[in-house]
mmCIF file of C-alpha atoms in Angstrom:
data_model
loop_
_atom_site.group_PDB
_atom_site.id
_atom_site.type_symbol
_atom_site.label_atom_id
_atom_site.label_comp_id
_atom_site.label_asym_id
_atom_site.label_seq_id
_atom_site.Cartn_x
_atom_site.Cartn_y
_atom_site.Cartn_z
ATOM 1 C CA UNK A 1 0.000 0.000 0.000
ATOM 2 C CA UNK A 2 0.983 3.731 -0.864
ATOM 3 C CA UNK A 3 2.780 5.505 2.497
ATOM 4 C CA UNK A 4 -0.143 8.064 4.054
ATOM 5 C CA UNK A 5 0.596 11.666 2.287
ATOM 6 C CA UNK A 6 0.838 14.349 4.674
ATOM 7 C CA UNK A 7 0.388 17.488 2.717
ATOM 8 C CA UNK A 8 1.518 20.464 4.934
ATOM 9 C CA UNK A 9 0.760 23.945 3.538
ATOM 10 C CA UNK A 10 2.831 26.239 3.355
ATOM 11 C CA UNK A 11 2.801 30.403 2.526
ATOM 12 C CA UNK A 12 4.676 33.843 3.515
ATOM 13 C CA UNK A 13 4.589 34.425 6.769
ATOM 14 C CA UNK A 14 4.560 30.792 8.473
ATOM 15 C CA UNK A 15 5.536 30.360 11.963
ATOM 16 C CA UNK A 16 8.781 28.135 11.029
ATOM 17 C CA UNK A 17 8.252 25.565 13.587
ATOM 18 C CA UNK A 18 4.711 24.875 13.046
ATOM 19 C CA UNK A 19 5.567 23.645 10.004
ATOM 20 C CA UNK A 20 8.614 22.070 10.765
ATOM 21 C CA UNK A 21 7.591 20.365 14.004
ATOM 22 C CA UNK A 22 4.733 18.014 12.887
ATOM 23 C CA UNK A 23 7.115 17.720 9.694
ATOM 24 C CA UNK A 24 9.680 16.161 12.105
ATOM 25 C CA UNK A 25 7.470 13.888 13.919
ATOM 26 C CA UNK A 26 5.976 12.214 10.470
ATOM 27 C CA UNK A 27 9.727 12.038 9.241
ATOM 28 C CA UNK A 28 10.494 10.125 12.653
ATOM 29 C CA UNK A 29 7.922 7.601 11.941
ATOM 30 C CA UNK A 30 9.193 6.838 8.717
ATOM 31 C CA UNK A 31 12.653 6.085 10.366
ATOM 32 C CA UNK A 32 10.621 4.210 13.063
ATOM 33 C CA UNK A 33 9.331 1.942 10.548
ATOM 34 C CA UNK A 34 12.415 1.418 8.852
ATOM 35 C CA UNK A 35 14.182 0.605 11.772
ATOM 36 C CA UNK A 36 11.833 -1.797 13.487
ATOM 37 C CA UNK A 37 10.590 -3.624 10.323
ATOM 38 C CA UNK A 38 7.656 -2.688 10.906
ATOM 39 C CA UNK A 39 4.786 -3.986 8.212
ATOM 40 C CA UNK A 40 3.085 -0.500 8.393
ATOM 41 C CA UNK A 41 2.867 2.016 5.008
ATOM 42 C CA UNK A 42 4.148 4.717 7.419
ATOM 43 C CA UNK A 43 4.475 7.767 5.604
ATOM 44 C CA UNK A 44 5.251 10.502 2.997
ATOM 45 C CA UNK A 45 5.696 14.267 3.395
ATOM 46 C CA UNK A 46 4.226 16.553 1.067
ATOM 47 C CA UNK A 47 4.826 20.631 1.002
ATOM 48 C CA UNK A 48 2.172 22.527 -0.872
ATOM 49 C CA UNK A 49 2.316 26.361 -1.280
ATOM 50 C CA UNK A 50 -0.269 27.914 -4.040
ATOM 51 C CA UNK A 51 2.356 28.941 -6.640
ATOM 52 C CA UNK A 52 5.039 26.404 -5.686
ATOM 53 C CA UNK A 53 7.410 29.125 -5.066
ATOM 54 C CA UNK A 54 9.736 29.948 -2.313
ATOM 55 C CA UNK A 55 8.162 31.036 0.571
ATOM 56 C CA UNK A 56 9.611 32.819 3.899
ATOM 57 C CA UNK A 57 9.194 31.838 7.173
ATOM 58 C CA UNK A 58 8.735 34.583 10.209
ATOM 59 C CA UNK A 59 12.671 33.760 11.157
ATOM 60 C CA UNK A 60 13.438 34.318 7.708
ATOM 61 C CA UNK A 61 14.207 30.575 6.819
ATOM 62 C CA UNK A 62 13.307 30.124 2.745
ATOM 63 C CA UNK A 63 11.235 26.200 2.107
ATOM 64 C CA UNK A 64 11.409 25.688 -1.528
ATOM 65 C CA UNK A 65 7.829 23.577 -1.863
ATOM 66 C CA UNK A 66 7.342 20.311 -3.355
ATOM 67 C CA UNK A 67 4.205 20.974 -5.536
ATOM 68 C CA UNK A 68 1.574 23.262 -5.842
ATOM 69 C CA UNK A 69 -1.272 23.216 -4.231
ATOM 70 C CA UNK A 70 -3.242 22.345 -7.127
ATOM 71 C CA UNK A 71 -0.744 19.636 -8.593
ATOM 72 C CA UNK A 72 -1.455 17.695 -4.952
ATOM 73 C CA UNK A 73 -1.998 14.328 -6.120
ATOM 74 C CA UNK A 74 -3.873 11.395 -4.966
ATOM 75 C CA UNK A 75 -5.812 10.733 -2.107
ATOM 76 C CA UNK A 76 -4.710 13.172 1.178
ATOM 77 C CA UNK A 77 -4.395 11.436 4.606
ATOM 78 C CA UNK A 78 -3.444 13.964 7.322
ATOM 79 C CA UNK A 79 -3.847 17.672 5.877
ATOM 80 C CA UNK A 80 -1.539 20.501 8.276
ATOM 81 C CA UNK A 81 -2.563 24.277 8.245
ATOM 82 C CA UNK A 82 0.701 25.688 10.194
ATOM 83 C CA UNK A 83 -0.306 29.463 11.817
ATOM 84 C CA UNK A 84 1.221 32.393 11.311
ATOM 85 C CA UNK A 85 1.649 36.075 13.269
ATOM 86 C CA UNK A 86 -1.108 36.842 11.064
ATOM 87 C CA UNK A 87 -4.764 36.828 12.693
ATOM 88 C CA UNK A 88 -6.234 39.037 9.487
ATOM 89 C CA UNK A 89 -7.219 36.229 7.303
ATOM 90 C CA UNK A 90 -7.591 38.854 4.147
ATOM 91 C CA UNK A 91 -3.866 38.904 4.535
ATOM 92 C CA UNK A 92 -3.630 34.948 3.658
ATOM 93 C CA UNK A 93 -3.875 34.087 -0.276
ATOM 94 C CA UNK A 94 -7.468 33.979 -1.553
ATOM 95 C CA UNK A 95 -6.248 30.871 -3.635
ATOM 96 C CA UNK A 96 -5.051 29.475 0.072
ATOM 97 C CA UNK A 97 -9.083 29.591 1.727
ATOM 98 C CA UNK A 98 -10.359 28.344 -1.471
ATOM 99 C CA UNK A 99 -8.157 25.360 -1.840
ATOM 100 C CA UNK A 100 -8.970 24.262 1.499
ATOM 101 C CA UNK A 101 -12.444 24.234 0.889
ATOM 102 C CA UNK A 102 -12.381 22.359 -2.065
ATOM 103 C CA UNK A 103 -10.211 19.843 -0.542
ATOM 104 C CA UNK A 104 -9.877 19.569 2.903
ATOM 105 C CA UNK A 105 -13.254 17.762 2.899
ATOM 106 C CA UNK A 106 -11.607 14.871 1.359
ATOM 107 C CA UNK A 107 -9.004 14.632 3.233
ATOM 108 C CA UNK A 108 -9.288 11.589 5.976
ATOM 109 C CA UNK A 109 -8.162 13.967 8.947
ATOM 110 C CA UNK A 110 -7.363 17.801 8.874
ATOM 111 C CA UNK A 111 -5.081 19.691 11.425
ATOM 112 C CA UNK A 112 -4.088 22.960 11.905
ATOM 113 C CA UNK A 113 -1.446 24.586 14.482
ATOM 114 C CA UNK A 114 -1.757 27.604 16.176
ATOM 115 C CA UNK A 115 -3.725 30.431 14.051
ATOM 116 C CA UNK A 116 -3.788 28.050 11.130
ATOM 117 C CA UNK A 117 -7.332 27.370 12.838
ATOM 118 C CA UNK A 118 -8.242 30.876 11.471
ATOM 119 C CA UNK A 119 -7.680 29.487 7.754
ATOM 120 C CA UNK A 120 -9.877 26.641 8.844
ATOM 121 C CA UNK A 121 -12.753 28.556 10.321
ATOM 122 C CA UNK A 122 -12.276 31.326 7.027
ATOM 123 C CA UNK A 123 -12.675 27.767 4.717
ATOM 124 C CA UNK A 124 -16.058 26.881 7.222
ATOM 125 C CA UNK A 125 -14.132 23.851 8.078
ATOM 126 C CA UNK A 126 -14.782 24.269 11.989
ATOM 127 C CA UNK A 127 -18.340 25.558 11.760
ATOM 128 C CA UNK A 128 -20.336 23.918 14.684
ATOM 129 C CA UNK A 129 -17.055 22.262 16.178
ATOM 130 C CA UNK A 130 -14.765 23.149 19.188
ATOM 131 C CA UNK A 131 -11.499 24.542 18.360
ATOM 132 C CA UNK A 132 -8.265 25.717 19.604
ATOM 133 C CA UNK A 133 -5.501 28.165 18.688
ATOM 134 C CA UNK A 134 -3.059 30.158 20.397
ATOM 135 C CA UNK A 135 -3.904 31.616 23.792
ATOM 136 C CA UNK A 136 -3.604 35.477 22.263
ATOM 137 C CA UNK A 137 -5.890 34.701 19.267
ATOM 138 C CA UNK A 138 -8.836 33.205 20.859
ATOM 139 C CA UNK A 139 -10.965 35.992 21.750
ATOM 140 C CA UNK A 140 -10.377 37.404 18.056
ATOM 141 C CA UNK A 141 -11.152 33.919 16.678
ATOM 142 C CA UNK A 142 -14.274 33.636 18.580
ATOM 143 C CA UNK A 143 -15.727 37.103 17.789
ATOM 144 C CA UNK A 144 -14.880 36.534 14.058
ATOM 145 C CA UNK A 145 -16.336 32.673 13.905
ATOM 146 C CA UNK A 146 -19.270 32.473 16.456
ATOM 147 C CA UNK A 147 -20.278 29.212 14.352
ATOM 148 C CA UNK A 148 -16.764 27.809 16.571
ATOM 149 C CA UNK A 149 -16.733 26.957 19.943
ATOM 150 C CA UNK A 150 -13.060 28.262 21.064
ATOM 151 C CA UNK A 151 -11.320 26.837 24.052
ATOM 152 C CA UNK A 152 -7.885 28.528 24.370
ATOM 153 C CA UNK A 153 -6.952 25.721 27.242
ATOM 154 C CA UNK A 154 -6.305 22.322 25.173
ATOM 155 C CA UNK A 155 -2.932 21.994 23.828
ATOM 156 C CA UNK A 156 -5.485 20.515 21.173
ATOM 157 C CA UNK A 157 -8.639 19.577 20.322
ATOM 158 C CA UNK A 158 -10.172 16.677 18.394
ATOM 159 C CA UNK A 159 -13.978 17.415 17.050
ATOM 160 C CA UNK A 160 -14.314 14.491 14.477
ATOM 161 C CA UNK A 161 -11.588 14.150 11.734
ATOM 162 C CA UNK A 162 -10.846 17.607 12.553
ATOM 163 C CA UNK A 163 -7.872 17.799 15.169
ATOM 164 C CA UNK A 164 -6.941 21.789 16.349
ATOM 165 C CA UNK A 165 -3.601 22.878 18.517
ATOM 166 C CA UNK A 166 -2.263 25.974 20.552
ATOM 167 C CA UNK A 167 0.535 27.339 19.745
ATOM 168 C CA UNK A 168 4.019 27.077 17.854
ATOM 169 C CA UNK A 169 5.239 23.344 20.176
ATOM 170 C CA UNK A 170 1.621 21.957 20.861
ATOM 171 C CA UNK A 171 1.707 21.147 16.755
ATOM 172 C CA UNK A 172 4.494 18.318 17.905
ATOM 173 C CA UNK A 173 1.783 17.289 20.868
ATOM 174 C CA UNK A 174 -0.731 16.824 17.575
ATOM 175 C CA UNK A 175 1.591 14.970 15.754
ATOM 176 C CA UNK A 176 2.804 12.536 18.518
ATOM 177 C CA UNK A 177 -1.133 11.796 19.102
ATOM 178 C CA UNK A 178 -1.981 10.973 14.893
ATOM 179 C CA UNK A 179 1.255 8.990 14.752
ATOM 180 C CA UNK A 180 -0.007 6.925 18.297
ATOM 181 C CA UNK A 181 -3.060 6.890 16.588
ATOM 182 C CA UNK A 182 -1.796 5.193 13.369
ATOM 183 C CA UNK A 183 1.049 3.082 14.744
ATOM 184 C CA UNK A 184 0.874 2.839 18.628
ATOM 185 C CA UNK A 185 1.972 4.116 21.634
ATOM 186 C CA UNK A 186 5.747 2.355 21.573
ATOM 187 C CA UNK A 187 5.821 4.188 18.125
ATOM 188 C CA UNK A 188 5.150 7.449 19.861
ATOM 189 C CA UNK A 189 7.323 7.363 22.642
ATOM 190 C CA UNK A 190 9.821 6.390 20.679
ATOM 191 C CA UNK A 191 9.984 9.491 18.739
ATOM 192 C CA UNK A 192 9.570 11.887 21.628
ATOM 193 C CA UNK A 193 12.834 10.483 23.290
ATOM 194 C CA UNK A 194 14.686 10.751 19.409
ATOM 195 C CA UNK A 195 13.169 14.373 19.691
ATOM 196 C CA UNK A 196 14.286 14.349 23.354
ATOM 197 C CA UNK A 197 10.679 15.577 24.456
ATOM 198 C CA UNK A 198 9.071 14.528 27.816
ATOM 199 C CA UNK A 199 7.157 11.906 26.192
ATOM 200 C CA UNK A 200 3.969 14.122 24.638
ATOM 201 C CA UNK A 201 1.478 16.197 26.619
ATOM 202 C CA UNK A 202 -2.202 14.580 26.484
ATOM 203 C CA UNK A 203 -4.700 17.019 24.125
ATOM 204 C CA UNK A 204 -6.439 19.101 27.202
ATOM 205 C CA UNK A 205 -3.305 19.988 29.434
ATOM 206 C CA UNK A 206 -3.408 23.084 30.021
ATOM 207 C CA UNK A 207 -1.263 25.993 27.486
ATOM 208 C CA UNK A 208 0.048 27.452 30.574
ATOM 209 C CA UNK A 209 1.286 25.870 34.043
ATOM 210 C CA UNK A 210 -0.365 27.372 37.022
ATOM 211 C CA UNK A 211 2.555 30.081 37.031
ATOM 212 C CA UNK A 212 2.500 31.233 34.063
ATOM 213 C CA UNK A 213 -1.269 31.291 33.135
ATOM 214 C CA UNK A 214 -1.163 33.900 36.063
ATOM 215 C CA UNK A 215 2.438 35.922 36.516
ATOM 216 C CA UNK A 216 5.122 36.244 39.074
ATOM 217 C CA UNK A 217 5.004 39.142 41.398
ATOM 218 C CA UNK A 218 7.247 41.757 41.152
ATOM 219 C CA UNK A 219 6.732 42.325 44.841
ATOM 220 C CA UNK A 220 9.360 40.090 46.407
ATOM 221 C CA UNK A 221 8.001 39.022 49.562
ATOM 222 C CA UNK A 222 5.249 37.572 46.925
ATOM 223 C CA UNK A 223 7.007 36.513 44.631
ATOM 224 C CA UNK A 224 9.475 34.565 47.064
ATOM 225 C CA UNK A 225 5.802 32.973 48.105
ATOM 226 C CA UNK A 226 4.762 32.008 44.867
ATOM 227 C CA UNK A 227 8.557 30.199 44.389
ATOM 228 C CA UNK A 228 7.816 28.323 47.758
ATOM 229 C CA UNK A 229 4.471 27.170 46.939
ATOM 230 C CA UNK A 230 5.917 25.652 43.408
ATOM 231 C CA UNK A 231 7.500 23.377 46.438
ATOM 232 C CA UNK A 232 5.315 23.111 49.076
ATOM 233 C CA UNK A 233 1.550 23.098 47.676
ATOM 234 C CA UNK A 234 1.371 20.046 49.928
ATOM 235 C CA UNK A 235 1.631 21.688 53.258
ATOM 236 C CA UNK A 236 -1.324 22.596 55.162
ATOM 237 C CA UNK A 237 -2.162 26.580 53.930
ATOM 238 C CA UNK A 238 -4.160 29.356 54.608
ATOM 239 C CA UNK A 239 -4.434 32.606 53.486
ATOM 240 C CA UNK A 240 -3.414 33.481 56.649
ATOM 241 C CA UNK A 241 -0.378 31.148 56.940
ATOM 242 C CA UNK A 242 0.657 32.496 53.649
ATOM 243 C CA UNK A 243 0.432 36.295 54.598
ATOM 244 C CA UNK A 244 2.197 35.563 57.471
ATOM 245 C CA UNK A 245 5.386 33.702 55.351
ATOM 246 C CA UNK A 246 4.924 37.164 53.119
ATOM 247 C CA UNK A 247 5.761 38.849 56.830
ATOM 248 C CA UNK A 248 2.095 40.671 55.904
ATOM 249 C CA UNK A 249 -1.193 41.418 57.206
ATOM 250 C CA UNK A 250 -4.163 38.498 55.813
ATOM 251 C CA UNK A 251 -6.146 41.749 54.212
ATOM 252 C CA UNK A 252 -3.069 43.202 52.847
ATOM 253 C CA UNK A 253 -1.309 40.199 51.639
ATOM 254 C CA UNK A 254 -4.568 39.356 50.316
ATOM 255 C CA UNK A 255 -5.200 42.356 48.237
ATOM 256 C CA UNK A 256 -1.183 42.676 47.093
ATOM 257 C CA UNK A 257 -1.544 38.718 45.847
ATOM 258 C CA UNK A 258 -4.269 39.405 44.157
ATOM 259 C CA UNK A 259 -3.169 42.744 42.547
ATOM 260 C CA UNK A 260 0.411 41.365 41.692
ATOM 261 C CA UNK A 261 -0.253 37.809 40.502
ATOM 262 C CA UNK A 262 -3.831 38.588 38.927
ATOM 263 C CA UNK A 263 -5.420 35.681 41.188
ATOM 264 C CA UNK A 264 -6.236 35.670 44.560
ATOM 265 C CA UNK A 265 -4.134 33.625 46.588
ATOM 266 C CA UNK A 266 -6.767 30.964 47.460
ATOM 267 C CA UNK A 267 -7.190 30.504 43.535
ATOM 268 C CA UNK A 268 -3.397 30.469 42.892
ATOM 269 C CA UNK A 269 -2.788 27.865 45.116
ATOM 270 C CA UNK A 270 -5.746 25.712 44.277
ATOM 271 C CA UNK A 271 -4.447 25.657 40.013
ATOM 272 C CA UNK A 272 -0.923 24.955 41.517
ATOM 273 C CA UNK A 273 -2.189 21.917 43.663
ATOM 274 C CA UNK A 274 -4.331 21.200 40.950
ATOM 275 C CA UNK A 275 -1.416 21.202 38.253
ATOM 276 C CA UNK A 276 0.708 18.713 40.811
ATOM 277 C CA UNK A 277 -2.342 16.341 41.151
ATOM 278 C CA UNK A 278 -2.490 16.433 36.767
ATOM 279 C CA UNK A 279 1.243 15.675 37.039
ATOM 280 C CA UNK A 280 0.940 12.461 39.110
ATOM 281 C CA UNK A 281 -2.300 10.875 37.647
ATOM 282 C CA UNK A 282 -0.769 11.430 34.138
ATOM 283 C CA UNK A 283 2.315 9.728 35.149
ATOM 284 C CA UNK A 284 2.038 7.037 37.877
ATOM 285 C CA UNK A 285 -0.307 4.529 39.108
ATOM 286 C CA UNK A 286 -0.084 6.235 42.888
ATOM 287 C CA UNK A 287 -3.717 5.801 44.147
ATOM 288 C CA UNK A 288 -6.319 9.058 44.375
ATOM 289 C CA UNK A 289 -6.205 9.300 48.031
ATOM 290 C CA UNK A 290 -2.667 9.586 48.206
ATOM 291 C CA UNK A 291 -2.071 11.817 45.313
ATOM 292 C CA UNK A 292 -4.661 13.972 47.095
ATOM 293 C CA UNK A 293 -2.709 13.740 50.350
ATOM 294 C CA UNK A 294 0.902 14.745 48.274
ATOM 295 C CA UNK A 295 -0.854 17.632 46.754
ATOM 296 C CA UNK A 296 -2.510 19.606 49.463
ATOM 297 C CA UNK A 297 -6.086 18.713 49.152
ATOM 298 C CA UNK A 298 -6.809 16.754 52.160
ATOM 299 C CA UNK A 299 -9.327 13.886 50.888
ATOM 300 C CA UNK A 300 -9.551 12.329 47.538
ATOM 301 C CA UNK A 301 -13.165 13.787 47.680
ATOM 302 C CA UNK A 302 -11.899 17.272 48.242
ATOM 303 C CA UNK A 303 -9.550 16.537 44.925
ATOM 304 C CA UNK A 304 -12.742 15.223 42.942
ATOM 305 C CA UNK A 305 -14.491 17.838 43.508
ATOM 306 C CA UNK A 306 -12.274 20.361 42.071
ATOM 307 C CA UNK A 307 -11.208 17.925 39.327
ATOM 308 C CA UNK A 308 -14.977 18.223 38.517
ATOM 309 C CA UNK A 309 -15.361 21.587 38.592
ATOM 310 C CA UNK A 310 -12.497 22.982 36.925
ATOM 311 C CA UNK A 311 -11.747 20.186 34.117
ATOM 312 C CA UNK A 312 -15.001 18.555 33.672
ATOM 313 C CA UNK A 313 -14.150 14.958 35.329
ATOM 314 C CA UNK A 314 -12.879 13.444 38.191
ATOM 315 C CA UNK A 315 -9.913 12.245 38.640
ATOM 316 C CA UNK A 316 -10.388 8.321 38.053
ATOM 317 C CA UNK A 317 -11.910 9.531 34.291
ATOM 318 C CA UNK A 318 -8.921 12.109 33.563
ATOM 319 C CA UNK A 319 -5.995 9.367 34.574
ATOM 320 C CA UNK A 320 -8.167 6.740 32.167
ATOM 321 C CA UNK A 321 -8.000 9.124 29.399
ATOM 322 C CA UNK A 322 -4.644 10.761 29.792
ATOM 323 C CA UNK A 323 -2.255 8.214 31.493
ATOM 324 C CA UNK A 324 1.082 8.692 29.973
ATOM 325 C CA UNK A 325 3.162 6.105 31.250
#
């Protein structure tokens, strides 16, 4: 059987790695299944731009495409939309939108990376699906597509045969996930060490850790706090046993925290606990109770509860569905 053709487009203005990076992970399968013998088609690489001509990445790098767009041949497998800086979609090649429309239909999956969702929203590819992009594009990709439901916390986001990712890295994430898909989790793993990646992240980790979805301080005495917690979420805290390692008064620490960091301290400490307890169900086989115990939360009920609230499932459901080890 003919290798699966990944056609990735490509155009002025491209974020470099979000072309490059799922282009990596598809060339690493194909060495995969070389090198183990496998029986499997793996893969062949396409680049597409509408002309064929050289095009410019944002670092400057020049890709000399394969084909054109139109002289794509045969039947297309995995389609990839890399993003760019641009959110204007008039700015993208007419040609570009109408291509996809024609044939992204046909293809059997179609991904995009970063604000290449906004070429796939333009082409009414994502109408009446959820959808990711970058974290700084969602509101403007929401208010221009209200047909798409935009969640700007998923690394990615399958709907269907459509698969959607954050930004710029999280296209690698994507790419781990179809190759696991097509030829298994040893497969996967395999090319995350060659790429010397901590394995892949599962589709709804969050863009941000707890840190930096909020912000250090530039107040020390907070900021020193925030550097503890990373350390000690598992201790037994107040507000009022934090204000009084921030040497402040509970109202006054409360209202600095909350000014500086953008959270209040509570609700800092609750994503950091909450990040730990992702952490450990993602990677080990350590029962609920005791991750709960680790992390700060006091009961494994305590734990389910926010699991519940802030992701959508408890924690039994999101080790089940995003174990990765």
């Amino acid at each position: 059987m003919a290798a699966r053709q990944v056609v990735v487009v490509g155009y002025d203005g491209v974020q470099g790695l979000d072309l490059t990076g799922p282009m990596d992970v598809f060339a690493g399968a194909q060495q995969w299944v070389a090198r183990t013998g496998s029986e499997d088609r793996g893969y062949r690489v396409v680049v597409a731009s509408v002309d064929g001509a050289p095009f410019r990445t944002t670092a400057g790098l020049t890709v000399l495409p394969e084909v054109t767009l139109d002289e794509v041949a045969g039947p297309i497998d995995t389609l990839v939309v890399p993003g760019s800086e641009i959110t204007v979609v008039e700015a993208y090649p007419v040609e570009l939108v109408a291509w996809l429309r024609r044939r992204a239909g046909r293809a059997r999956r179609v991904t995009s990376v970063c604000t290449g969702a906004f070429l796939l929203a333009e082409a009414g590819l994502l109408d009446g699906r959820r959808a990711t992009t970058h974290w700084a594009a969602g509101d403007r990709m929401a208010r221009r597509y209200p047909a798409v439901t935009v969640e700007t916390d998923p690394i990615y986001v399958r709907d269907g045969d459509v698969v959607t990712s954050a930004g710029v890295t999280a296209g690698i994430d994507l790419a781990l996930a179809l190759v696991e898909d097509d030829l298994g989790r040893e497969a996967a793993l395999t090319i995350a060490r060659w790429l010397v990646m901590f394995l892949h992240r599962p589709g709804n980790q969050a863009q941000f850790s707890a840190q930096l979805a909020s912000r250090y301080a530039d107040h020390e005495p907070i900021r020193d706090l925030q550097h503890w917690l990373g350390d000690n979420f598992g201790a037994e805290l107040t507000v009022d046993a934090m204000a009084r390692r921030a040497r402040m008064s509970p109202r006054h620490f409360a209202r600095t925290f909350t000014h500086q960091v953008g959270v209040a301290p509570g609700r800092y400490l609750q994503q950091v606990r909450l990040e730990a307890a992702r952490r450990r169900l993602e990677e080990s086989d350590t029962p609920a109770e005791h991750v709960a115990a680790a992390c700060g939360f006091g009961s494994a009920e305590t734990m389910r509860r926010v699991f519940v609230q802030v992701l959508g499932m408890p924690p039994a459901e999101y080790r089940r569905r995003f174990r990765t080890t």
